[in-house]
């Protein structure tokens, strides 16, 4: 009892504001979901309901208050936001439901029940959260690394492996021009990324488009220290951007080889390329060196964020059949 009282006290000190309350739940939530994720599964609500904090809160009587709908909406939005951050999922792949029906249980989607308690307005509410794309949380993002020959694509891929995995990537002096495809897998901030690095020689560029449909994003590498090849880089990139299979794919343009004295900056490169095909695509120019690694982490951070926000990611998820689910209920 004393132990329980202490727990309650501790809980209530955390539950001072709505924000901290939700953080508490999400802590619980993410711990358990992460466990389940390792087995490739999500969680059912009942599993979460057995957690101490949830059980404690659920015992309180249900009440309603006058501004319940707006509070509920605020909660939902905040919860959705937190889930997006926690799982790097896109907001629309997370749907909140009023209740979990038996038919839902049969679906591939998993349910997680969180109990919400708002001390400020004295309202207790139960939100059943269906994370429709539970599997999608562990979806691998496919990133195409493109660019003309000798831009430094494979060197970049090997550097990414060194920076983001336990494997030491190949040193630059062991890298040869790419004829087929190099694949690299890394995990950054709980997100899995798979890179496809293709050969950039003229005769090999026709193969690029075979990978477009499945790609979440493109990294386009340019040798920033070699202005004589900018024109070739620009026209190859424009062709990539015109391809309809890459519609909406976020684009990260890397001004590589910054360790070399003559390398132009990302801004100079952007000015030079003067791309007209960007439309509403998310894009960024970033100065990097695949040799010494500068700029790479910032570039990868941006890329992950862009892929999460990108509508294309959602489209690919839907195509893979993971985002299908019942119609969400708004408010409760
Ligand atoms: N100084 C410097 N050299 C680099 C850098 N990145 C790549 N290189 C060199 O540029 C040359 C081409 O690098 P690769 O990684 O093979 O280029 P690639 O784009 O994969 O070329 P393809 O496979 O033919 O399309 C090699 O000599 C690399 O050592 C860099 O950041 N700085
Ligand atoms: Mg290569």
PDB file of N, CA and C in Angstrom, residues 65-167:
ATOM      1  N   UNK A  65     -16.421  16.747 -18.935  1.00  0.00           N
ATOM      2  CA  UNK A  65     -16.519  18.149 -18.577  1.00  0.00           C
ATOM      3  C   UNK A  65     -16.890  18.942 -19.820  1.00  0.00           C
ATOM      4  N   UNK A  66     -17.242  20.191 -19.608  1.00  0.00           N
ATOM      5  CA  UNK A  66     -17.844  20.950 -20.703  1.00  0.00           C
ATOM      6  C   UNK A  66     -16.942  21.093 -21.925  1.00  0.00           C
ATOM      7  N   UNK A  67     -15.639  21.274 -21.673  1.00  0.00           N
ATOM      8  CA  UNK A  67     -14.812  21.477 -22.856  1.00  0.00           C
ATOM      9  C   UNK A  67     -14.114  20.172 -23.277  1.00  0.00           C
ATOM     10  N   UNK A  68     -14.774  19.085 -22.946  1.00  0.00           N
ATOM     11  CA  UNK A  68     -14.159  17.791 -23.283  1.00  0.00           C
ATOM     12  C   UNK A  68     -13.773  17.656 -24.754  1.00  0.00           C
ATOM     13  N   UNK A  69     -14.653  18.046 -25.671  1.00  0.00           N
ATOM     14  CA  UNK A  69     -14.271  17.828 -27.072  1.00  0.00           C
ATOM     15  C   UNK A  69     -12.977  18.547 -27.460  1.00  0.00           C
ATOM     16  N   UNK A  70     -12.828  19.796 -27.023  1.00  0.00           N
ATOM     17  CA  UNK A  70     -11.617  20.506 -27.431  1.00  0.00           C
ATOM     18  C   UNK A  70     -10.392  19.916 -26.729  1.00  0.00           C
ATOM     19  N   UNK A  71     -10.585  19.533 -25.473  1.00  0.00           N
ATOM     20  CA  UNK A  71      -9.475  18.899 -24.760  1.00  0.00           C
ATOM     21  C   UNK A  71      -9.081  17.614 -25.475  1.00  0.00           C
ATOM     22  N   UNK A  72     -10.111  16.881 -25.847  1.00  0.00           N
ATOM     23  CA  UNK A  72      -9.861  15.600 -26.496  1.00  0.00           C
ATOM     24  C   UNK A  72      -9.078  15.801 -27.781  1.00  0.00           C
ATOM     25  N   UNK A  73      -9.483  16.814 -28.512  1.00  0.00           N
ATOM     26  CA  UNK A  73      -8.819  17.074 -29.780  1.00  0.00           C
ATOM     27  C   UNK A  73      -7.355  17.455 -29.554  1.00  0.00           C
ATOM     28  N   UNK A  74      -7.159  18.286 -28.514  1.00  0.00           N
ATOM     29  CA  UNK A  74      -5.778  18.684 -28.211  1.00  0.00           C
ATOM     30  C   UNK A  74      -4.939  17.470 -27.856  1.00  0.00           C
ATOM     31  N   UNK A  75      -5.529  16.602 -27.066  1.00  0.00           N
ATOM     32  CA  UNK A  75      -4.820  15.385 -26.678  1.00  0.00           C
ATOM     33  C   UNK A  75      -4.469  14.534 -27.877  1.00  0.00           C
ATOM     34  N   UNK A  76      -5.446  14.389 -28.711  1.00  0.00           N
ATOM     35  CA  UNK A  76      -5.227  13.539 -29.879  1.00  0.00           C
ATOM     36  C   UNK A  76      -4.097  14.080 -30.731  1.00  0.00           C
ATOM     37  N   UNK A  77      -4.142  15.386 -30.938  1.00  0.00           N
ATOM     38  CA  UNK A  77      -3.108  15.981 -31.776  1.00  0.00           C
ATOM     39  C   UNK A  77      -1.742  15.821 -31.147  1.00  0.00           C
ATOM     40  N   UNK A  78      -1.719  16.029 -29.843  1.00  0.00           N
ATOM     41  CA  UNK A  78      -0.434  15.930 -29.161  1.00  0.00           C
ATOM     42  C   UNK A  78       0.088  14.494 -29.172  1.00  0.00           C
ATOM     43  N   UNK A  79      -0.830  13.581 -28.930  1.00  0.00           N
ATOM     44  CA  UNK A  79      -0.448  12.176 -28.939  1.00  0.00           C
ATOM     45  C   UNK A  79       0.079  11.765 -30.315  1.00  0.00           C
ATOM     46  N   UNK A  80      -0.626  12.226 -31.309  1.00  0.00           N
ATOM     47  CA  UNK A  80      -0.220  11.889 -32.670  1.00  0.00           C
ATOM     48  C   UNK A  80       1.182  12.455 -32.949  1.00  0.00           C
ATOM     49  N   UNK A  81       1.377  13.674 -32.495  1.00  0.00           N
ATOM     50  CA  UNK A  81       2.680  14.312 -32.689  1.00  0.00           C
ATOM     51  C   UNK A  81       3.788  13.499 -32.009  1.00  0.00           C
ATOM     52  N   UNK A  82       3.519  13.084 -30.757  1.00  0.00           N
ATOM     53  CA  UNK A  82       4.531  12.327 -30.017  1.00  0.00           C
ATOM     54  C   UNK A  82       4.824  10.994 -30.686  1.00  0.00           C
ATOM     55  N   UNK A  83       3.769  10.372 -31.155  1.00  0.00           N
ATOM     56  CA  UNK A  83       3.958   9.076 -31.808  1.00  0.00           C
ATOM     57  C   UNK A  83       4.797   9.225 -33.072  1.00  0.00           C
ATOM     58  N   UNK A  84       4.553  10.300 -33.767  1.00  0.00           N
ATOM     59  CA  UNK A  84       5.328  10.547 -34.984  1.00  0.00           C
ATOM     60  C   UNK A  84       6.795  10.673 -34.634  1.00  0.00           C
ATOM     61  N   UNK A  85       7.044  11.435 -33.577  1.00  0.00           N
ATOM     62  CA  UNK A  85       8.440  11.639 -33.183  1.00  0.00           C
ATOM     63  C   UNK A  85       9.044  10.325 -32.704  1.00  0.00           C
ATOM     64  N   UNK A  86       8.304   9.609 -31.863  1.00  0.00           N
ATOM     65  CA  UNK A  86       8.853   8.394 -31.265  1.00  0.00           C
ATOM     66  C   UNK A  86       9.165   7.348 -32.309  1.00  0.00           C
ATOM     67  N   UNK A  87       8.275   7.249 -33.265  1.00  0.00           N
ATOM     68  CA  UNK A  87       8.414   6.140 -34.197  1.00  0.00           C
ATOM     69  C   UNK A  87       8.832   6.563 -35.583  1.00  0.00           C
ATOM     70  N   UNK A  88       9.040   7.840 -35.742  1.00  0.00           N
ATOM     71  CA  UNK A  88       9.407   8.345 -37.057  1.00  0.00           C
ATOM     72  C   UNK A  88       8.402   7.883 -38.113  1.00  0.00           C
ATOM     73  N   UNK A  89       7.177   7.927 -37.718  1.00  0.00           N
ATOM     74  CA  UNK A  89       6.126   7.569 -38.669  1.00  0.00           C
ATOM     75  C   UNK A  89       5.464   8.859 -39.132  1.00  0.00           C
ATOM     76  N   UNK A  90       4.817   8.805 -40.271  1.00  0.00           N
ATOM     77  CA  UNK A  90       4.185  10.028 -40.737  1.00  0.00           C
ATOM     78  C   UNK A  90       2.857  10.192 -39.986  1.00  0.00           C
ATOM     79  N   UNK A  91       2.433  11.444 -39.742  1.00  0.00           N
ATOM     80  CA  UNK A  91       1.228  11.677 -38.939  1.00  0.00           C
ATOM     81  C   UNK A  91       0.026  10.917 -39.461  1.00  0.00           C
ATOM     82  N   UNK A  92      -0.111  10.845 -40.770  1.00  0.00           N
ATOM     83  CA  UNK A  92      -1.319  10.210 -41.281  1.00  0.00           C
ATOM     84  C   UNK A  92      -1.305   8.686 -41.136  1.00  0.00           C
ATOM     85  N   UNK A  93      -0.166   8.118 -40.781  1.00  0.00           N
ATOM     86  CA  UNK A  93      -0.161   6.665 -40.590  1.00  0.00           C
ATOM     87  C   UNK A  93      -0.602   6.319 -39.168  1.00  0.00           C
ATOM     88  N   UNK A  94      -0.811   7.343 -38.353  1.00  0.00           N
ATOM     89  CA  UNK A  94      -1.257   7.102 -36.983  1.00  0.00           C
ATOM     90  C   UNK A  94      -2.695   7.554 -36.846  1.00  0.00           C
ATOM     91  N   UNK A  95      -3.536   6.632 -36.472  1.00  0.00           N
ATOM     92  CA  UNK A  95      -4.939   6.998 -36.361  1.00  0.00           C
ATOM     93  C   UNK A  95      -5.422   6.678 -34.953  1.00  0.00           C
ATOM     94  N   UNK A  96      -6.222   7.564 -34.437  1.00  0.00           N
ATOM     95  CA  UNK A  96      -6.702   7.388 -33.076  1.00  0.00           C
ATOM     96  C   UNK A  96      -8.169   6.978 -33.115  1.00  0.00           C
ATOM     97  N   UNK A  97      -8.533   6.019 -32.306  1.00  0.00           N
ATOM     98  CA  UNK A  97      -9.885   5.485 -32.334  1.00  0.00           C
ATOM     99  C   UNK A  97     -10.553   5.613 -30.982  1.00  0.00           C
ATOM    100  N   UNK A  98     -11.853   5.659 -31.051  1.00  0.00           N
ATOM    101  CA  UNK A  98     -12.603   5.758 -29.814  1.00  0.00           C
ATOM    102  C   UNK A  98     -12.636   4.408 -29.093  1.00  0.00           C
ATOM    103  N   UNK A  99     -12.756   3.397 -29.839  1.00  0.00           N
ATOM    104  CA  UNK A  99     -12.801   2.092 -29.202  1.00  0.00           C
ATOM    105  C   UNK A  99     -12.206   1.029 -30.116  1.00  0.00           C
ATOM    106  N   UNK A 100     -11.890  -0.057 -29.507  1.00  0.00           N
ATOM    107  CA  UNK A 100     -11.304  -1.148 -30.275  1.00  0.00           C
ATOM    108  C   UNK A 100     -12.380  -2.211 -30.459  1.00  0.00           C
ATOM    109  N   UNK A 101     -12.762  -2.427 -31.654  1.00  0.00           N
ATOM    110  CA  UNK A 101     -13.802  -3.434 -31.865  1.00  0.00           C
ATOM    111  C   UNK A 101     -13.162  -4.789 -32.163  1.00  0.00           C
ATOM    112  N   UNK A 102     -13.979  -5.820 -32.026  1.00  0.00           N
ATOM    113  CA  UNK A 102     -13.441  -7.159 -32.248  1.00  0.00           C
ATOM    114  C   UNK A 102     -12.968  -7.354 -33.673  1.00  0.00           C
ATOM    115  N   UNK A 103     -13.698  -6.719 -34.586  1.00  0.00           N
ATOM    116  CA  UNK A 103     -13.290  -6.915 -35.973  1.00  0.00           C
ATOM    117  C   UNK A 103     -11.909  -6.305 -36.210  1.00  0.00           C
ATOM    118  N   UNK A 104     -11.643  -5.209 -35.482  1.00  0.00           N
ATOM    119  CA  UNK A 104     -10.323  -4.603 -35.634  1.00  0.00           C
ATOM    120  C   UNK A 104      -9.209  -5.531 -35.177  1.00  0.00           C
ATOM    121  N   UNK A 105      -9.550  -6.307 -34.155  1.00  0.00           N
ATOM    122  CA  UNK A 105      -8.532  -7.196 -33.609  1.00  0.00           C
ATOM    123  C   UNK A 105      -8.043  -8.194 -34.648  1.00  0.00           C
ATOM    124  N   UNK A 106      -8.922  -8.476 -35.583  1.00  0.00           N
ATOM    125  CA  UNK A 106      -8.541  -9.446 -36.602  1.00  0.00           C
ATOM    126  C   UNK A 106      -7.603  -8.853 -37.636  1.00  0.00           C
ATOM    127  N   UNK A 107      -7.602  -7.572 -37.693  1.00  0.00           N
ATOM    128  CA  UNK A 107      -6.792  -6.950 -38.744  1.00  0.00           C
ATOM    129  C   UNK A 107      -5.313  -7.038 -38.385  1.00  0.00           C
ATOM    130  N   UNK A 108      -4.513  -6.781 -39.396  1.00  0.00           N
ATOM    131  CA  UNK A 108      -3.070  -6.885 -39.180  1.00  0.00           C
ATOM    132  C   UNK A 108      -2.591  -5.783 -38.229  1.00  0.00           C
ATOM    133  N   UNK A 109      -3.330  -4.716 -38.182  1.00  0.00           N
ATOM    134  CA  UNK A 109      -2.933  -3.606 -37.313  1.00  0.00           C
ATOM    135  C   UNK A 109      -3.042  -4.006 -35.843  1.00  0.00           C
ATOM    136  N   UNK A 110      -2.246  -3.415 -34.978  1.00  0.00           N
ATOM    137  CA  UNK A 110      -2.277  -3.738 -33.558  1.00  0.00           C
ATOM    138  C   UNK A 110      -2.823  -2.546 -32.777  1.00  0.00           C
ATOM    139  N   UNK A 111      -3.354  -2.859 -31.648  1.00  0.00           N
ATOM    140  CA  UNK A 111      -3.958  -1.793 -30.857  1.00  0.00           C
ATOM    141  C   UNK A 111      -3.221  -1.533 -29.547  1.00  0.00           C
ATOM    142  N   UNK A 112      -3.148  -0.336 -29.238  1.00  0.00           N
ATOM    143  CA  UNK A 112      -2.536   0.010 -27.966  1.00  0.00           C
ATOM    144  C   UNK A 112      -3.494   0.946 -27.233  1.00  0.00           C
ATOM    145  N   UNK A 113      -3.769   0.634 -26.018  1.00  0.00           N
ATOM    146  CA  UNK A 113      -4.686   1.494 -25.277  1.00  0.00           C
ATOM    147  C   UNK A 113      -3.905   2.376 -24.309  1.00  0.00           C
ATOM    148  N   UNK A 114      -4.159   3.624 -24.408  1.00  0.00           N
ATOM    149  CA  UNK A 114      -3.555   4.553 -23.444  1.00  0.00           C
ATOM    150  C   UNK A 114      -4.692   5.184 -22.648  1.00  0.00           C
ATOM    151  N   UNK A 115      -4.462   5.443 -21.423  1.00  0.00           N
ATOM    152  CA  UNK A 115      -5.490   6.095 -20.626  1.00  0.00           C
ATOM    153  C   UNK A 115      -5.055   7.522 -20.329  1.00  0.00           C
ATOM    154  N   UNK A 116      -5.930   8.451 -20.606  1.00  0.00           N
ATOM    155  CA  UNK A 116      -5.561   9.840 -20.400  1.00  0.00           C
ATOM    156  C   UNK A 116      -6.251  10.428 -19.188  1.00  0.00           C
ATOM    157  N   UNK A 117      -5.540  11.218 -18.462  1.00  0.00           N
ATOM    158  CA  UNK A 117      -6.110  11.834 -17.265  1.00  0.00           C
ATOM    159  C   UNK A 117      -5.695  13.294 -17.252  1.00  0.00           C
ATOM    160  N   UNK A 118      -6.677  14.179 -17.169  1.00  0.00           N
ATOM    161  CA  UNK A 118      -6.343  15.594 -17.190  1.00  0.00           C
ATOM    162  C   UNK A 118      -6.675  16.229 -15.860  1.00  0.00           C
ATOM    163  N   UNK A 119      -5.698  16.370 -15.011  1.00  0.00           N
ATOM    164  CA  UNK A 119      -5.988  16.914 -13.687  1.00  0.00           C
ATOM    165  C   UNK A 119      -6.576  18.326 -13.741  1.00  0.00           C
ATOM    166  N   UNK A 120      -6.209  19.098 -14.736  1.00  0.00           N
ATOM    167  CA  UNK A 120      -6.668  20.482 -14.824  1.00  0.00           C
ATOM    168  C   UNK A 120      -8.185  20.575 -14.946  1.00  0.00           C
ATOM    169  N   UNK A 121      -8.758  19.741 -15.733  1.00  0.00           N
ATOM    170  CA  UNK A 121     -10.203  19.839 -15.948  1.00  0.00           C
ATOM    171  C   UNK A 121     -10.947  18.683 -15.296  1.00  0.00           C
ATOM    172  N   UNK A 122     -10.237  17.853 -14.590  1.00  0.00           N
ATOM    173  CA  UNK A 122     -10.874  16.766 -13.877  1.00  0.00           C
ATOM    174  C   UNK A 122     -11.538  15.754 -14.789  1.00  0.00           C
ATOM    175  N   UNK A 123     -10.968  15.570 -15.921  1.00  0.00           N
ATOM    176  CA  UNK A 123     -11.584  14.639 -16.851  1.00  0.00           C
ATOM    177  C   UNK A 123     -10.679  13.426 -17.073  1.00  0.00           C
ATOM    178  N   UNK A 124     -11.303  12.317 -17.109  1.00  0.00           N
ATOM    179  CA  UNK A 124     -10.528  11.134 -17.445  1.00  0.00           C
ATOM    180  C   UNK A 124     -11.056  10.603 -18.765  1.00  0.00           C
ATOM    181  N   UNK A 125     -10.187  10.275 -19.585  1.00  0.00           N
ATOM    182  CA  UNK A 125     -10.656   9.752 -20.864  1.00  0.00           C
ATOM    183  C   UNK A 125      -9.786   8.580 -21.272  1.00  0.00           C
ATOM    184  N   UNK A 126     -10.383   7.717 -21.994  1.00  0.00           N
ATOM    185  CA  UNK A 126      -9.603   6.596 -22.487  1.00  0.00           C
ATOM    186  C   UNK A 126      -9.470   6.727 -23.991  1.00  0.00           C
ATOM    187  N   UNK A 127      -8.299   6.683 -24.419  1.00  0.00           N
ATOM    188  CA  UNK A 127      -8.090   6.754 -25.859  1.00  0.00           C
ATOM    189  C   UNK A 127      -7.497   5.435 -26.308  1.00  0.00           C
ATOM    190  N   UNK A 128      -8.165   4.837 -27.209  1.00  0.00           N
ATOM    191  CA  UNK A 128      -7.591   3.626 -27.780  1.00  0.00           C
ATOM    192  C   UNK A 128      -6.860   4.030 -29.043  1.00  0.00           C
ATOM    193  N   UNK A 129      -5.662   3.729 -29.036  1.00  0.00           N
ATOM    194  CA  UNK A 129      -4.832   4.162 -30.140  1.00  0.00           C
ATOM    195  C   UNK A 129      -4.535   2.978 -31.042  1.00  0.00           C
ATOM    196  N   UNK A 130      -4.969   3.099 -32.215  1.00  0.00           N
ATOM    197  CA  UNK A 130      -4.555   2.071 -33.148  1.00  0.00           C
ATOM    198  C   UNK A 130      -3.398   2.615 -33.966  1.00  0.00           C
ATOM    199  N   UNK A 131      -2.318   1.973 -33.897  1.00  0.00           N
ATOM    200  CA  UNK A 131      -1.214   2.372 -34.732  1.00  0.00           C
ATOM    201  C   UNK A 131      -1.330   1.513 -35.978  1.00  0.00           C
ATOM    202  N   UNK A 132      -1.980   2.092 -36.935  1.00  0.00           N
ATOM    203  CA  UNK A 132      -2.317   1.328 -38.126  1.00  0.00           C
ATOM    204  C   UNK A 132      -1.068   0.770 -38.784  1.00  0.00           C
ATOM    205  N   UNK A 133      -0.072   1.600 -38.806  1.00  0.00           N
ATOM    206  CA  UNK A 133       1.121   1.175 -39.526  1.00  0.00           C
ATOM    207  C   UNK A 133       2.182   0.665 -38.566  1.00  0.00           C
ATOM    208  N   UNK A 134       1.787  -0.216 -37.689  1.00  0.00           N
ATOM    209  CA  UNK A 134       2.744  -0.710 -36.697  1.00  0.00           C
ATOM    210  C   UNK A 134       3.978  -1.271 -37.392  1.00  0.00           C
ATOM    211  N   UNK A 135       3.729  -2.004 -38.419  1.00  0.00           N
ATOM    212  CA  UNK A 135       4.860  -2.558 -39.150  1.00  0.00           C
ATOM    213  C   UNK A 135       5.655  -1.456 -39.824  1.00  0.00           C
ATOM    214  N   UNK A 136       4.903  -0.444 -40.227  1.00  0.00           N
ATOM    215  CA  UNK A 136       5.568   0.633 -40.950  1.00  0.00           C
ATOM    216  C   UNK A 136       6.587   1.351 -40.080  1.00  0.00           C
ATOM    217  N   UNK A 137       6.420   1.277 -38.765  1.00  0.00           N
ATOM    218  CA  UNK A 137       7.393   1.910 -37.895  1.00  0.00           C
ATOM    219  C   UNK A 137       8.773   1.343 -38.140  1.00  0.00           C
ATOM    220  N   UNK A 138       8.797   0.111 -38.493  1.00  0.00           N
ATOM    221  CA  UNK A 138      10.093  -0.505 -38.748  1.00  0.00           C
ATOM    222  C   UNK A 138      10.356  -0.609 -40.246  1.00  0.00           C
ATOM    223  N   UNK A 139       9.546   0.084 -40.998  1.00  0.00           N
ATOM    224  CA  UNK A 139       9.767   0.060 -42.440  1.00  0.00           C
ATOM    225  C   UNK A 139      11.139   0.614 -42.744  1.00  0.00           C
ATOM    226  N   UNK A 140      11.779  -0.042 -43.664  1.00  0.00           N
ATOM    227  CA  UNK A 140      13.069   0.454 -44.088  1.00  0.00           C
ATOM    228  C   UNK A 140      12.838   1.536 -45.143  1.00  0.00           C
ATOM    229  N   UNK A 141      13.554   2.609 -45.030  1.00  0.00           N
ATOM    230  CA  UNK A 141      13.507   3.604 -46.094  1.00  0.00           C
ATOM    231  C   UNK A 141      14.533   3.228 -47.151  1.00  0.00           C
ATOM    232  N   UNK A 142      14.115   3.316 -48.393  1.00  0.00           N
ATOM    233  CA  UNK A 142      15.040   3.021 -49.485  1.00  0.00           C
ATOM    234  C   UNK A 142      15.556   4.328 -50.063  1.00  0.00           C
ATOM    235  N   UNK A 143      16.848   4.480 -50.058  1.00  0.00           N
ATOM    236  CA  UNK A 143      17.435   5.718 -50.552  1.00  0.00           C
ATOM    237  C   UNK A 143      18.363   5.418 -51.726  1.00  0.00           C
ATOM    238  N   UNK A 144      18.105   6.064 -52.831  1.00  0.00           N
ATOM    239  CA  UNK A 144      18.933   5.872 -54.027  1.00  0.00           C
ATOM    240  C   UNK A 144      20.078   6.879 -54.010  1.00  0.00           C
ATOM    241  N   UNK A 145      21.279   6.395 -54.193  1.00  0.00           N
ATOM    242  CA  UNK A 145      22.415   7.321 -54.301  1.00  0.00           C
ATOM    243  C   UNK A 145      22.789   7.416 -55.776  1.00  0.00           C
ATOM    244  N   UNK A 146      22.550   8.585 -56.340  1.00  0.00           N
ATOM    245  CA  UNK A 146      22.809   8.778 -57.765  1.00  0.00           C
ATOM    246  C   UNK A 146      23.820   9.894 -57.980  1.00  0.00           C
ATOM    247  N   UNK A 147      24.277   9.989 -59.201  1.00  0.00           N
ATOM    248  CA  UNK A 147      25.250  11.022 -59.550  1.00  0.00           C
ATOM    249  C   UNK A 147      26.144  10.462 -60.634  1.00  0.00           C
ATOM    250  N   UNK A 148      26.837  11.358 -61.338  1.00  0.00           N
ATOM    251  CA  UNK A 148      27.678  10.869 -62.435  1.00  0.00           C
ATOM    252  C   UNK A 148      28.908  10.158 -61.868  1.00  0.00           C
ATOM    253  N   UNK A 149      29.621   9.466 -62.728  1.00  0.00           N
ATOM    254  CA  UNK A 149      30.801   8.703 -62.310  1.00  0.00           C
ATOM    255  C   UNK A 149      31.831   9.600 -61.604  1.00  0.00           C
ATOM    256  N   UNK A 150      32.478   9.020 -60.660  1.00  0.00           N
ATOM    257  CA  UNK A 150      33.548   9.665 -59.872  1.00  0.00           C
ATOM    258  C   UNK A 150      33.065  10.791 -58.943  1.00  0.00           C
ATOM    259  N   UNK A 151      31.770  10.899 -58.775  1.00  0.00           N
ATOM    260  CA  UNK A 151      31.243  11.948 -57.882  1.00  0.00           C
ATOM    261  C   UNK A 151      31.569  11.628 -56.422  1.00  0.00           C
ATOM    262  N   UNK A 152      31.705  10.321 -56.134  1.00  0.00           N
ATOM    263  CA  UNK A 152      32.018   9.917 -54.765  1.00  0.00           C
ATOM    264  C   UNK A 152      30.886   9.162 -54.087  1.00  0.00           C
ATOM    265  N   UNK A 153      30.009   8.564 -54.854  1.00  0.00           N
ATOM    266  CA  UNK A 153      28.830   7.873 -54.301  1.00  0.00           C
ATOM    267  C   UNK A 153      29.220   6.675 -53.426  1.00  0.00           C
ATOM    268  N   UNK A 154      30.106   5.841 -53.991  1.00  0.00           N
ATOM    269  CA  UNK A 154      30.464   4.633 -53.242  1.00  0.00           C
ATOM    270  C   UNK A 154      31.305   5.003 -52.014  1.00  0.00           C
ATOM    271  N   UNK A 155      32.133   5.998 -52.171  1.00  0.00           N
ATOM    272  CA  UNK A 155      32.934   6.454 -51.023  1.00  0.00           C
ATOM    273  C   UNK A 155      31.994   6.953 -49.921  1.00  0.00           C
ATOM    274  N   UNK A 156      30.943   7.643 -50.334  1.00  0.00           N
ATOM    275  CA  UNK A 156      29.948   8.127 -49.372  1.00  0.00           C
ATOM    276  C   UNK A 156      29.256   6.955 -48.688  1.00  0.00           C
ATOM    277  N   UNK A 157      28.860   5.966 -49.476  1.00  0.00           N
ATOM    278  CA  UNK A 157      28.161   4.806 -48.911  1.00  0.00           C
ATOM    279  C   UNK A 157      29.039   4.123 -47.852  1.00  0.00           C
ATOM    280  N   UNK A 158      30.296   3.969 -48.167  1.00  0.00           N
ATOM    281  CA  UNK A 158      31.196   3.307 -47.218  1.00  0.00           C
ATOM    282  C   UNK A 158      31.369   4.161 -45.961  1.00  0.00           C
ATOM    283  N   UNK A 159      31.381   5.472 -46.140  1.00  0.00           N
ATOM    284  CA  UNK A 159      31.502   6.368 -44.983  1.00  0.00           C
ATOM    285  C   UNK A 159      30.242   6.269 -44.116  1.00  0.00           C
ATOM    286  N   UNK A 160      29.097   6.145 -44.757  1.00  0.00           N
ATOM    287  CA  UNK A 160      27.839   6.012 -44.009  1.00  0.00           C
ATOM    288  C   UNK A 160      27.879   4.756 -43.143  1.00  0.00           C
ATOM    289  N   UNK A 161      28.405   3.672 -43.715  1.00  0.00           N
ATOM    290  CA  UNK A 161      28.492   2.427 -42.940  1.00  0.00           C
ATOM    291  C   UNK A 161      29.400   2.632 -41.729  1.00  0.00           C
ATOM    292  N   UNK A 162      30.511   3.315 -41.947  1.00  0.00           N
ATOM    293  CA  UNK A 162      31.442   3.552 -40.841  1.00  0.00           C
ATOM    294  C   UNK A 162      30.783   4.396 -39.752  1.00  0.00           C
ATOM    295  N   UNK A 163      30.046   5.428 -40.196  1.00  0.00           N
ATOM    296  CA  UNK A 163      29.453   6.357 -39.213  1.00  0.00           C
ATOM    297  C   UNK A 163      28.251   5.774 -38.487  1.00  0.00           C
ATOM    298  N   UNK A 164      27.480   4.920 -39.164  1.00  0.00           N
ATOM    299  CA  UNK A 164      26.194   4.514 -38.607  1.00  0.00           C
ATOM    300  C   UNK A 164      26.042   3.017 -38.316  1.00  0.00           C
ATOM    301  N   UNK A 165      27.072   2.231 -38.548  1.00  0.00           N
ATOM    302  CA  UNK A 165      26.909   0.808 -38.230  1.00  0.00           C
ATOM    303  C   UNK A 165      28.164   0.307 -37.535  1.00  0.00           C
ATOM    304  N   UNK A 166      28.099  -0.930 -37.102  1.00  0.00           N
ATOM    305  CA  UNK A 166      29.276  -1.493 -36.429  1.00  0.00           C
ATOM    306  C   UNK A 166      30.358  -1.875 -37.430  1.00  0.00           C
ATOM    307  N   UNK A 167      29.938  -1.908 -38.682  1.00  0.00           N
ATOM    308  CA  UNK A 167      30.902  -2.310 -39.721  1.00  0.00           C
ATOM    309  C   UNK A 167      31.764  -1.131 -40.136  1.00  0.00           C
TER     310      UNK A 167
END
